[in-house]
XYZ file of N, CA and C in Angstrom:
813
model
N 20.603 22.656 13.068
C 19.231 22.858 12.558
C 18.493 21.523 12.562
N 17.268 21.526 13.081
C 16.493 20.285 13.154
C 15.700 20.066 11.873
N 15.296 18.829 11.681
C 14.492 18.485 10.509
C 13.115 19.144 10.594
N 12.507 19.492 9.471
C 11.196 20.153 9.486
C 10.029 19.171 9.568
N 10.306 17.907 9.825
C 9.263 16.890 9.956
C 9.651 15.908 11.062
N 8.646 15.236 11.613
C 8.873 14.270 12.682
C 8.400 12.859 12.314
N 7.887 12.717 11.114
C 7.449 11.403 10.640
C 7.648 11.334 9.126
N 8.059 10.159 8.664
C 8.289 9.901 7.241
C 7.412 8.737 6.824
N 6.756 8.859 5.675
C 6.035 7.710 5.141
C 6.255 7.614 3.649
N 6.251 6.389 3.146
C 6.436 6.177 1.712
C 5.669 4.947 1.251
N 5.150 5.050 0.041
C 4.576 3.917 -0.667
C 5.727 3.004 -1.096
N 5.403 1.790 -1.551
C 6.453 0.859 -1.951
C 6.606 0.768 -3.471
N 5.659 0.134 -4.165
C 5.791 -0.086 -5.605
C 5.853 1.231 -6.357
N 6.851 1.357 -7.214
C 7.056 2.543 -8.061
C 7.354 3.804 -7.240
N 7.603 3.625 -5.954
C 7.985 4.760 -5.100
C 9.296 4.456 -4.376
N 9.252 3.547 -3.422
C 10.460 3.233 -2.636
C 11.334 2.197 -3.334
N 10.718 1.145 -3.856
C 11.515 0.081 -4.482
C 11.656 0.309 -5.978
N 12.700 -0.267 -6.523
C 12.918 -0.238 -7.962
C 11.889 -1.135 -8.640
N 11.819 -1.075 -9.946
C 10.855 -1.898 -10.674
C 11.107 -3.389 -10.474
N 12.346 -3.759 -10.155
C 12.653 -5.174 -9.903
C 12.457 -5.547 -8.436
N 11.850 -4.634 -7.665
C 11.506 -4.820 -6.246
C 12.715 -4.745 -5.312
N 13.848 -4.274 -5.793
C 15.034 -4.126 -4.959
C 15.153 -2.691 -4.443
N 16.049 -2.496 -3.484
C 16.437 -1.153 -3.045
C 17.781 -1.271 -2.353
N 18.406 -0.149 -2.084
C 19.722 -0.132 -1.452
C 19.548 -0.281 0.062
N 19.691 -1.502 0.551
C 19.450 -1.785 1.967
C 20.411 -1.017 2.868
N 21.676 -1.015 2.524
C 22.667 -0.346 3.380
C 22.401 1.157 3.456
N 22.053 1.745 2.331
C 21.766 3.184 2.303
C 20.534 3.493 3.138
N 19.500 2.667 3.004
C 18.285 2.896 3.790
C 18.560 2.748 5.276
N 19.297 1.717 5.671
C 19.559 1.504 7.095
C 20.358 2.661 7.686
N 21.263 3.214 6.916
C 22.024 4.380 7.376
C 21.099 5.574 7.581
N 20.203 5.813 6.627
C 19.247 6.923 6.731
C 18.276 6.693 7.880
N 17.800 5.460 8.037
C 16.871 5.130 9.119
C 17.502 5.435 10.474
N 18.741 5.055 10.646
C 19.419 5.324 11.923
C 19.544 6.820 12.179
N 19.840 7.582 11.147
C 19.945 9.038 11.294
C 18.595 9.653 11.660
N 17.534 9.159 11.041
C 16.199 9.655 11.363
C 15.828 9.304 12.803
N 16.117 8.072 13.198
C 15.803 7.640 14.573
C 16.565 8.481 15.596
N 17.783 8.850 15.261
C 18.580 9.674 16.185
C 17.902 11.017 16.471
N 17.054 11.449 15.527
C 16.334 12.715 15.709
C 14.873 12.484 16.117
N 14.551 11.257 16.487
C 13.210 10.961 16.981
C 12.147 10.868 15.909
N 12.554 10.701 14.653
C 11.604 10.653 13.545
C 11.043 9.241 13.390
N 9.722 9.126 13.299
C 9.052 7.853 13.058
C 9.053 7.553 11.552
N 9.218 6.290 11.191
C 9.226 5.895 9.781
C 8.125 4.869 9.545
N 7.284 5.160 8.549
C 6.068 4.382 8.300
C 6.033 3.935 6.847
N 5.855 2.661 6.636
C 5.648 2.111 5.294
C 4.150 2.123 5.018
N 3.712 2.780 3.951
C 2.276 2.892 3.642
C 2.010 2.308 2.264
N 1.249 1.232 2.213
C 1.078 0.501 0.952
C -0.291 -0.146 0.879
N -0.679 -0.487 -0.330
C -1.885 -1.279 -0.518
C -1.642 -2.758 -0.346
N -0.387 -3.137 -0.151
C -0.026 -4.556 -0.108
C -0.285 -5.197 1.249
N -0.253 -6.513 1.241
C -0.414 -7.314 2.445
C 0.756 -7.064 3.395
N 0.471 -7.061 4.697
C 1.507 -6.825 5.707
C 2.682 -7.782 5.548
N 2.384 -9.062 5.338
C 3.449 -10.056 5.211
C 4.342 -9.783 4.011
N 3.773 -9.242 2.948
C 4.566 -8.867 1.779
C 5.507 -7.718 2.124
N 5.005 -6.755 2.858
C 5.810 -5.579 3.200
C 6.979 -5.941 4.116
N 6.749 -6.784 5.095
C 7.840 -7.128 6.017
C 8.948 -7.903 5.308
N 8.624 -8.600 4.230
C 9.663 -9.319 3.485
C 10.698 -8.396 2.871
N 10.313 -7.139 2.633
C 11.265 -6.161 2.102
C 12.269 -5.703 3.166
N 11.924 -5.870 4.435
C 12.717 -5.287 5.516
C 13.114 -6.343 6.559
N 13.857 -7.367 6.142
C 14.176 -8.453 7.080
C 14.955 -8.003 8.302
N 15.781 -6.971 8.167
C 16.631 -6.536 9.275
C 16.125 -5.298 9.994
N 15.088 -4.658 9.447
C 14.641 -3.384 10.036
C 13.148 -3.350 10.356
N 12.415 -4.437 10.115
C 10.958 -4.393 10.257
C 10.499 -4.038 11.666
N 11.294 -4.371 12.690
C 10.900 -4.063 14.057
C 11.035 -2.585 14.364
N 11.679 -1.848 13.478
C 11.897 -0.407 13.688
C 10.915 0.442 12.878
N 10.043 -0.217 12.144
C 9.127 0.478 11.236
C 7.679 0.250 11.636
N 6.844 1.228 11.317
C 5.387 1.062 11.386
C 4.901 0.697 9.992
N 3.858 -0.125 9.927
C 3.322 -0.562 8.641
C 1.845 -0.209 8.526
N 1.537 0.661 7.581
C 0.156 0.931 7.186
C -0.058 0.115 5.910
N -0.676 -1.038 6.053
C -0.875 -1.942 4.919
C -2.333 -1.926 4.483
N -2.608 -2.622 3.373
C -3.978 -2.762 2.875
C -4.669 -1.401 2.712
N -3.895 -0.407 2.241
C -4.435 0.941 2.027
C -5.072 1.537 3.278
N -4.468 1.251 4.422
C -4.932 1.844 5.674
C -5.827 0.963 6.517
N -6.214 -0.203 5.997
C -7.137 -1.073 6.739
C -6.437 -1.913 7.797
N -5.128 -2.082 7.676
C -4.382 -2.924 8.625
C -3.094 -2.198 9.009
N -2.992 -1.812 10.264
C -1.820 -1.091 10.761
C -1.134 -1.969 11.804
N 0.198 -2.127 11.649
C 0.952 -3.053 12.501
C 2.258 -2.418 12.948
N 2.624 -2.692 14.198
C 3.935 -2.286 14.713
C 4.510 -3.413 15.545
N 5.705 -3.843 15.191
C 6.401 -4.934 15.875
C 5.514 -6.162 16.041
N 4.801 -6.476 14.970
C 3.971 -7.677 14.937
C 2.627 -7.550 15.629
N 2.345 -6.403 16.216
C 1.083 -6.190 16.927
C 0.103 -5.413 16.055
N -1.113 -5.932 15.923
C -2.147 -5.249 15.144
C -2.638 -4.023 15.911
N -2.498 -2.867 15.287
C -3.010 -1.628 15.882
C -4.388 -1.289 15.330
N -4.629 -1.618 14.056
C -5.902 -1.353 13.399
C -6.224 -2.514 12.472
N -7.467 -2.986 12.503
C -7.972 -3.972 11.557
C -9.381 -3.555 11.145
N -9.534 -3.111 9.910
C -10.823 -2.658 9.401
C -11.156 -3.469 8.156
N -12.287 -4.152 8.167
C -12.620 -5.048 7.053
C -13.927 -4.633 6.367
N -14.031 -5.021 5.115
C -15.237 -4.746 4.322
C -16.403 -5.520 4.923
N -17.566 -4.882 4.998
C -18.751 -5.570 5.503
C -18.936 -6.886 4.759
N -19.158 -7.968 5.499
C -19.124 -9.312 4.911
C -20.109 -9.490 3.763
N -21.342 -9.047 3.955
C -22.353 -9.219 2.901
C -21.962 -8.444 1.641
N -21.410 -7.263 1.827
C -20.977 -6.448 0.689
C -19.804 -7.122 -0.020
N -18.846 -7.621 0.750
C -17.687 -8.295 0.158
C -18.129 -9.485 -0.682
N -19.048 -10.266 -0.152
C -19.531 -11.448 -0.883
C -20.206 -11.050 -2.189
N -20.968 -9.970 -2.142
C -21.667 -9.514 -3.343
C -20.679 -8.957 -4.376
N -19.658 -8.238 -3.913
C -18.639 -7.721 -4.835
C -17.917 -8.878 -5.519
N -17.577 -9.897 -4.759
C -16.893 -11.067 -5.329
C -17.759 -11.725 -6.398
N -19.033 -11.903 -6.094
C -19.946 -12.518 -7.080
C -20.038 -11.656 -8.344
N -20.128 -10.336 -8.155
C -20.258 -9.430 -9.297
C -18.992 -9.460 -10.161
N -17.844 -9.417 -9.522
C -16.584 -9.447 -10.275
C -16.453 -10.743 -11.077
N -16.785 -11.849 -10.433
C -16.614 -13.149 -11.088
C -17.675 -13.411 -12.155
N -18.921 -13.163 -11.819
C -20.027 -13.555 -12.711
C -20.337 -12.517 -13.781
N -20.335 -11.243 -13.407
C -20.735 -10.198 -14.345
C -19.554 -9.641 -15.148
N -18.431 -9.406 -14.466
C -17.284 -8.814 -15.155
C -16.264 -9.854 -15.610
N -16.465 -11.110 -15.192
C -15.573 -12.213 -15.594
C -14.126 -11.947 -15.164
N -13.962 -11.415 -13.951
C -12.654 -11.132 -13.390
C -12.355 -12.087 -12.241
N -11.094 -12.220 -11.908
C -10.682 -13.133 -10.826
C -9.946 -12.326 -9.761
N -10.648 -11.858 -8.721
C -10.016 -11.006 -7.714
C -9.055 -11.771 -6.812
N -8.074 -11.033 -6.301
C -7.247 -11.525 -5.204
C -7.779 -10.874 -3.932
N -7.946 -11.663 -2.895
C -8.619 -11.205 -1.688
C -7.630 -11.128 -0.524
N -7.608 -9.993 0.151
C -6.734 -9.807 1.313
C -7.532 -10.094 2.573
N -7.420 -11.295 3.061
C -8.165 -11.681 4.247
C -7.378 -11.465 5.528
N -8.080 -11.480 6.647
C -7.431 -11.377 7.947
C -6.568 -12.615 8.201
N -7.075 -13.790 7.803
C -6.329 -15.030 8.010
C -5.308 -15.279 6.908
N -5.717 -15.080 5.665
C -4.865 -15.363 4.511
C -5.218 -14.439 3.359
N -4.350 -14.422 2.346
C -4.722 -13.904 1.052
C -5.284 -15.048 0.232
N -6.147 -14.731 -0.733
C -6.766 -15.767 -1.565
C -6.518 -15.418 -3.028
N -5.867 -16.340 -3.734
C -5.424 -16.115 -5.103
C -5.998 -17.212 -5.990
N -6.499 -16.817 -7.160
C -7.094 -17.774 -8.095
C -6.026 -18.731 -8.624
N -6.267 -20.024 -8.461
C -5.272 -21.044 -8.783
C -5.025 -21.202 -10.280
N -5.998 -20.783 -11.116
C -5.894 -21.049 -12.550
C -5.426 -19.829 -13.354
N -4.804 -18.888 -12.689
C -4.229 -17.745 -13.388
C -3.082 -18.212 -14.287
N -2.790 -17.466 -15.353
C -1.590 -17.773 -16.135
C -0.362 -17.786 -15.227
N 0.613 -18.616 -15.562
C 1.760 -18.851 -14.673
C 2.442 -17.563 -14.232
N 2.677 -16.634 -15.161
C 3.381 -15.390 -14.810
C 2.550 -14.531 -13.861
N 1.239 -14.474 -14.125
C 0.349 -13.684 -13.257
C 0.250 -14.321 -11.877
N 0.164 -15.648 -11.824
C 0.089 -16.347 -10.543
C 1.348 -16.110 -9.721
N 2.496 -16.160 -10.351
C 3.755 -15.913 -9.643
C 3.771 -14.504 -9.063
N 3.274 -13.539 -9.837
C 3.223 -12.147 -9.368
C 2.296 -12.026 -8.158
N 1.131 -12.660 -8.225
C 0.184 -12.584 -7.110
C 0.733 -13.277 -5.869
N 1.443 -14.359 -6.047
C 2.016 -15.059 -4.899
C 3.115 -14.236 -4.233
N 3.794 -13.395 -5.017
C 4.774 -12.481 -4.430
C 4.074 -11.478 -3.520
N 2.975 -10.921 -3.993
C 2.264 -9.912 -3.215
C 1.460 -10.508 -2.063
N 1.161 -11.796 -2.139
C 0.423 -12.481 -1.068
C 1.232 -13.676 -0.571
N 2.330 -13.436 0.144
C 3.141 -14.563 0.619
C 2.368 -15.491 1.551
N 1.429 -14.933 2.293
C 0.531 -15.733 3.127
C -0.773 -15.910 2.350
N -0.868 -16.978 1.551
C -2.023 -17.113 0.663
C -2.538 -18.548 0.594
N -3.764 -18.632 0.137
C -4.420 -19.910 -0.170
C -4.848 -19.845 -1.630
N -4.598 -20.906 -2.387
C -5.033 -20.953 -3.783
C -6.509 -21.324 -3.845
N -7.250 -20.616 -4.694
C -8.699 -20.796 -4.799
C -9.050 -21.347 -6.180
N -9.784 -22.448 -6.198
C -10.258 -23.017 -7.465
C -11.639 -22.495 -7.827
N -12.452 -22.231 -6.799
C -13.832 -21.794 -7.013
C -14.185 -20.760 -5.944
N -14.561 -19.577 -6.363
C -14.871 -18.499 -5.415
C -16.156 -18.774 -4.630
N -16.898 -19.771 -5.039
C -18.107 -20.132 -4.287
C -17.769 -20.921 -3.027
N -16.534 -21.404 -2.936
C -16.145 -22.250 -1.807
C -15.018 -21.629 -0.993
N -15.101 -20.335 -0.757
C -14.066 -19.645 0.005
C -14.145 -20.005 1.492
N -13.002 -20.143 2.167
C -13.029 -20.351 3.621
C -13.613 -19.125 4.323
N -14.095 -19.329 5.526
C -14.637 -18.211 6.304
C -13.499 -17.252 6.656
N -13.676 -15.998 6.300
C -12.666 -14.980 6.584
C -13.304 -13.607 6.410
N -12.618 -12.586 6.888
C -13.004 -11.204 6.660
C -11.923 -10.558 5.803
N -12.320 -9.576 4.981
C -11.396 -9.045 3.986
C -11.076 -7.572 4.226
N -9.772 -7.280 4.230
C -9.338 -5.886 4.277
C -9.652 -5.194 2.952
N -9.403 -5.913 1.858
C -9.670 -5.353 0.539
C -9.700 -6.469 -0.494
N -10.269 -6.129 -1.648
C -10.349 -7.030 -2.785
C -9.653 -6.326 -3.945
N -8.749 -7.015 -4.619
C -7.978 -6.404 -5.699
C -8.123 -7.228 -6.971
N -8.051 -6.537 -8.098
C -8.188 -7.248 -9.370
C -7.553 -6.428 -10.478
N -7.217 -7.125 -11.561
C -6.674 -6.479 -12.749
C -7.781 -6.305 -13.766
N -7.914 -5.094 -14.291
C -8.937 -4.817 -15.287
C -8.498 -5.302 -16.667
N -9.480 -5.631 -17.487
C -9.224 -5.896 -18.899
C -8.813 -4.575 -19.542
N -7.588 -4.470 -20.086
C -7.104 -3.194 -20.634
C -8.056 -2.559 -21.647
N -8.818 -3.393 -22.363
C -9.728 -2.866 -23.387
C -11.056 -2.395 -22.807
N -11.274 -2.681 -21.501
C -12.586 -2.379 -20.909
C -12.464 -1.620 -19.585
N -11.369 -0.893 -19.398
C -11.117 -0.252 -18.110
C -12.263 0.659 -17.696
N -12.611 1.630 -18.527
C -13.654 2.593 -18.166
C -15.004 1.906 -17.990
N -15.304 0.979 -18.862
C -16.580 0.268 -18.804
C -16.704 -0.538 -17.520
N -15.656 -1.261 -17.145
C -15.713 -2.106 -15.953
C -15.722 -1.280 -14.672
N -14.951 -0.208 -14.628
C -14.972 0.666 -13.454
C -16.346 1.292 -13.267
N -16.952 1.735 -14.366
C -18.283 2.350 -14.300
C -19.320 1.341 -13.819
N -19.217 0.112 -14.294
C -20.166 -0.925 -13.880
C -20.050 -1.208 -12.389
N -18.825 -1.259 -11.899
C -18.606 -1.520 -10.477
C -19.125 -0.363 -9.627
N -18.868 0.860 -10.067
C -19.322 2.034 -9.332
C -20.843 2.128 -9.335
N -21.460 1.859 -10.477
C -22.920 1.910 -10.573
C -23.574 0.866 -9.669
N -22.946 -0.292 -9.588
C -23.547 -1.397 -8.816
C -23.413 -1.183 -7.307
N -22.272 -0.652 -6.867
C -22.020 -0.610 -5.425
C -21.965 0.789 -4.826
N -21.918 1.809 -5.662
C -22.010 3.175 -5.169
C -21.100 3.453 -3.997
N -21.684 3.883 -2.876
C -20.908 4.256 -1.706
C -20.687 3.113 -0.718
N -21.069 1.892 -1.117
C -20.877 0.749 -0.213
C -19.415 0.371 -0.060
N -18.606 0.684 -1.077
C -17.172 0.413 -1.030
C -16.415 1.593 -1.648
N -15.133 1.620 -1.415
C -14.251 2.597 -2.057
C -13.513 1.879 -3.187
N -13.547 2.437 -4.379
C -12.935 1.816 -5.552
C -11.792 2.712 -6.013
N -10.550 2.195 -5.952
C -9.386 3.026 -6.231
C -8.415 2.326 -7.171
N -8.183 2.875 -8.356
C -7.100 2.353 -9.205
C -5.763 2.585 -8.508
N -4.943 1.543 -8.415
C -3.672 1.664 -7.699
C -2.459 1.590 -8.615
N -2.703 1.560 -9.931
C -1.597 1.576 -10.881
C -1.473 0.284 -11.659
N -0.979 0.376 -12.879
C -0.726 -0.778 -13.742
C -1.980 -1.611 -13.992
N -3.145 -0.950 -14.053
C -4.381 -1.656 -14.345
C -5.005 -2.347 -13.155
N -4.383 -2.203 -11.984
C -4.903 -2.840 -10.774
C -5.871 -1.910 -10.055
N -6.905 -2.497 -9.473
C -7.922 -1.735 -8.745
C -8.125 -2.368 -7.374
N -8.239 -1.529 -6.339
C -8.494 -1.992 -4.984
C -9.905 -1.605 -4.564
N -10.614 -2.542 -3.982
C -11.939 -2.296 -3.401
C -11.783 -2.379 -1.890
N -12.042 -1.275 -1.212
C -11.772 -1.190 0.222
C -12.964 -0.604 0.972
N -12.785 -0.453 2.278
C -13.825 0.110 3.141
C -13.950 1.608 2.866
N -15.159 2.113 2.632
C -15.310 3.561 2.412
C -14.859 4.343 3.639
N -14.193 5.463 3.382
C -13.719 6.298 4.479
C -12.385 5.873 5.048
N -11.826 4.758 4.547
C -10.530 4.283 5.024
C -9.524 4.403 3.886
N -8.402 5.027 4.163
C -7.320 5.116 3.192
C -6.014 5.307 3.952
N -4.932 5.455 3.232
C -3.635 5.623 3.891
C -3.625 6.841 4.804
N -4.249 7.908 4.359
C -4.230 9.149 5.137
C -4.992 9.019 6.452
N -6.123 8.322 6.449
C -6.876 8.175 7.704
C -6.060 7.391 8.728
N -5.388 6.334 8.259
C -4.551 5.546 9.165
C -3.354 6.354 9.655
N -2.736 7.090 8.754
C -1.595 7.911 9.132
C -1.997 9.004 10.120
N -3.149 9.606 9.881
C -3.611 10.671 10.773
C -3.821 10.145 12.187
N -4.364 8.933 12.300
C -4.563 8.332 13.624
C -3.224 8.044 14.305
N -2.256 7.529 13.537
C -0.931 7.285 14.110
C -0.297 8.587 14.574
N -0.336 9.589 13.710
C 0.253 10.885 14.057
C -0.386 11.454 15.321
N -1.693 11.365 15.392
C -2.407 11.892 16.565
C -1.969 11.185 17.841
N -1.723 9.881 17.742
C -1.307 9.109 18.920
C 0.068 9.541 19.421
N 0.844 10.182 18.552
C 2.169 10.682 18.921
C 2.160 12.178 19.209
N 0.993 12.785 19.194
C 0.901 14.223 19.398
C 1.347 15.016 18.192
N 1.265 14.399 17.009
C 1.688 15.039 15.767
C 0.491 15.198 14.827
N 0.744 15.834 13.682
C -0.294 16.010 12.665
C 0.361 15.964 11.285
N -0.446 16.195 10.260
C 0.090 16.230 8.902
C 1.157 17.297 8.718
N 1.140 18.312 9.562
C 2.147 19.370 9.490
C 3.536 18.860 9.854
N 3.594 17.667 10.461
C 4.866 17.072 10.886
C 5.298 15.920 9.979
N 4.620 15.766 8.839
C 4.813 14.581 7.998
C 5.427 14.915 6.648
N 6.339 14.043 6.195
C 6.817 14.054 4.816
C 6.390 12.725 4.199
N 5.794 12.780 3.007
C 5.229 11.586 2.386
C 5.664 11.490 0.930
N 5.792 10.239 0.454
C 6.210 9.972 -0.919
C 5.266 8.963 -1.549
N 4.809 9.238 -2.779
C 3.916 8.304 -3.457
C 3.898 8.527 -4.953
N 3.248 7.609 -5.655
C 3.213 7.693 -7.123
C 1.835 7.489 -7.721
N 0.891 6.908 -6.960
C -0.373 6.492 -7.556
C -1.594 7.138 -6.943
N -2.763 6.775 -7.487
C -4.015 7.336 -7.009
C -4.314 7.016 -5.565
N -3.866 5.847 -5.081
C -4.123 5.499 -3.682
C -3.171 6.205 -2.717
N -2.274 7.049 -3.259
C -1.392 7.866 -2.422
C -1.880 9.310 -2.285
N -2.914 9.663 -3.037
C -3.310 11.069 -3.123
C -3.651 11.669 -1.766
N -4.444 10.968 -0.971
C -4.871 11.536 0.315
C -3.691 11.757 1.252
N -2.734 10.816 1.272
C -1.610 11.001 2.195
C -0.668 12.101 1.706
N -0.577 12.284 0.388
C 0.238 13.382 -0.133
C -0.386 14.732 0.217
N -1.713 14.780 0.212
C -2.400 16.010 0.617
C -2.286 16.248 2.120
N -2.307 15.163 2.894
C -2.199 15.280 4.350
C -0.856 15.858 4.771
N 0.216 15.439 4.102
C 1.565 15.797 4.517
C 1.911 17.244 4.168
N 2.573 17.922 5.080
C 3.074 19.262 4.779
C 4.069 19.205 3.626
N 4.850 18.112 3.604
C 5.815 17.898 2.535
C 5.377 16.657 1.748
N 4.555 16.867 0.730
C 4.032 15.768 -0.068
C 4.800 15.646 -1.370
N 5.566 14.584 -1.520
C 6.412 14.392 -2.694
C 5.821 13.338 -3.625
N 5.435 13.748 -4.816
C 5.126 12.797 -5.875
C 6.443 12.386 -6.527
N 6.536 11.127 -6.904
C 7.750 10.656 -7.558
C 7.865 11.241 -8.967
N 9.088 11.339 -9.443
C 9.311 11.814 -10.809
C 8.524 10.979 -11.806
N 8.336 9.695 -11.502
C 7.614 8.759 -12.373
C 6.139 8.634 -12.012
N 5.626 9.515 -11.158
C 4.253 9.400 -10.657
C 3.218 9.685 -11.740
N 2.005 9.194 -11.484
C 0.879 9.482 -12.355
C 0.278 10.846 -12.052
N -0.646 11.306 -12.891
C -1.196 12.661 -12.748
C -1.964 12.894 -11.452
N -2.622 11.877 -10.918
C -3.392 12.062 -9.678
C -2.456 12.371 -8.514
N -1.376 11.605 -8.414
C -0.407 11.841 -7.335
C 0.279 13.191 -7.498
N 0.641 13.535 -8.717
C 1.318 14.818 -8.961
C 0.418 15.991 -8.578
N -0.867 15.872 -8.900
C -1.812 16.944 -8.563
C -2.001 17.079 -7.060
N -1.873 15.963 -6.327
C -2.092 15.977 -4.876
C -0.877 16.485 -4.110
N 0.305 16.386 -4.704
C 1.549 16.713 -4.013
C 1.912 18.193 -4.158
N 2.805 18.645 -3.273
C 3.343 19.996 -3.419
C 4.833 19.994 -3.718
N 5.386 18.786 -3.927
C 6.781 18.645 -4.324
C 6.889 17.490 -5.320
N 7.976 17.474 -6.081
C 8.253 16.392 -7.025
C 9.708 15.967 -6.821
N 9.943 14.664 -6.707
C 11.323 14.198 -6.530
C 12.123 14.422 -7.812
N 13.407 14.697 -7.648
C 14.276 14.900 -8.812
C 14.578 13.578 -9.509
N 14.542 12.465 -8.739
C 14.868 11.143 -9.270
C 13.663 10.227 -9.182
N 13.574 9.250 -10.075
C 12.464 8.305 -10.045
C 12.753 7.154 -9.077
N 11.834 6.219 -8.995
C 11.983 5.108 -8.048
C 13.194 4.231 -8.361
N 13.526 4.092 -9.641
C 14.661 3.242 -10.010
C 16.010 3.873 -9.678
N 15.997 5.131 -9.293
C 17.228 5.821 -8.909
C 17.127 6.349 -7.475
N 16.344 5.651 -6.646
C 16.263 5.931 -5.208
C 15.838 7.358 -4.897
N 14.769 7.799 -5.574
C 14.288 9.158 -5.385
C 13.924 9.485 -3.956
N 13.329 8.530 -3.236
C 12.944 8.762 -1.838
C 14.184 8.958 -0.974
N 15.137 8.057 -1.104
C 16.340 8.122 -0.274
C 17.143 9.393 -0.561
N 17.156 9.800 -1.822
C 17.893 11.013 -2.176
C 17.313 12.242 -1.485
N 15.986 12.353 -1.445
C 15.353 13.495 -0.784
C 15.644 13.471 0.715
N 15.520 12.310 1.332
C 15.765 12.212 2.771
C 17.220 12.531 3.099
N 18.142 12.050 2.287
C 19.549 12.374 2.502
C 19.801 13.867 2.398
N 19.129 14.512 1.470
C 19.297 15.955 1.303
C 18.835 16.701 2.550
N 17.681 16.292 3.091
C 17.211 16.932 4.333
C 18.184 16.695 5.467
N 18.662 15.464 5.595
C 19.568 15.129 6.690
C 20.887 15.872 6.574
N 21.353 16.051 5.364
C 22.624 16.737 5.134
C 22.519 18.231 5.387
N 21.410 18.808 4.922
C 21.290 20.265 4.936
C 20.510 20.826 6.119
N 19.649 19.971 6.745
C 18.828 20.481 7.849
C 18.883 19.607 9.075
N 19.512 18.467 8.978
C 19.551 17.542 10.110
C 20.633 17.871 11.125
């Protein structure tokens, strides 16, 4: 019996990796080989920087497709397949608004580098440097190097989440897409671009569609791809937006390899 899907995609944080950013490498490589034997494509879909994602897969990155930056940057074997950036004037205005009006310090995903505020608290700076391994430290947002941005990300003040989101939406309307990605983090991206749009283009290039896809996610930025996939799995630990978008729920959470367990079950029983 053959598998009921021809492509697999999964989010990373709170989906594929444990909370400590680890996963069972040997188990994944065994599953990856079994999927490849049946011609199944495997795609990492995340809001994170491409360089951050490849660090998780030192031995298998050449065998994976990467939908990074929430669909704005798609890469295979080091080759850029898609690069979609926020309109420059809009990006500059969003940065000014975040810094001056909301008193926030965004991290910027540029084509050349990531840009991280140098004066963040030590623990926060270390976290941002993990997510932006290719980064430049910024002392003043008025003096940014010339670059184009896939997305702008920032952490909301926990006491002002609704107020700050409303202010951003009121100011920029449909000029950008504003998506909470979990743990108080918000991504500002190109309108009309998300994980699902990038995945749909990849699938189409292979003669496939969402009917051939199994997807795993936990957050609001996974909703579209969970809806796209015939087999959309929200993680046991997922938030309400992802759960509402999915038609399946994993039995195990991310810390207990929920994604790998589901794939192993398919391979054992239908592969």
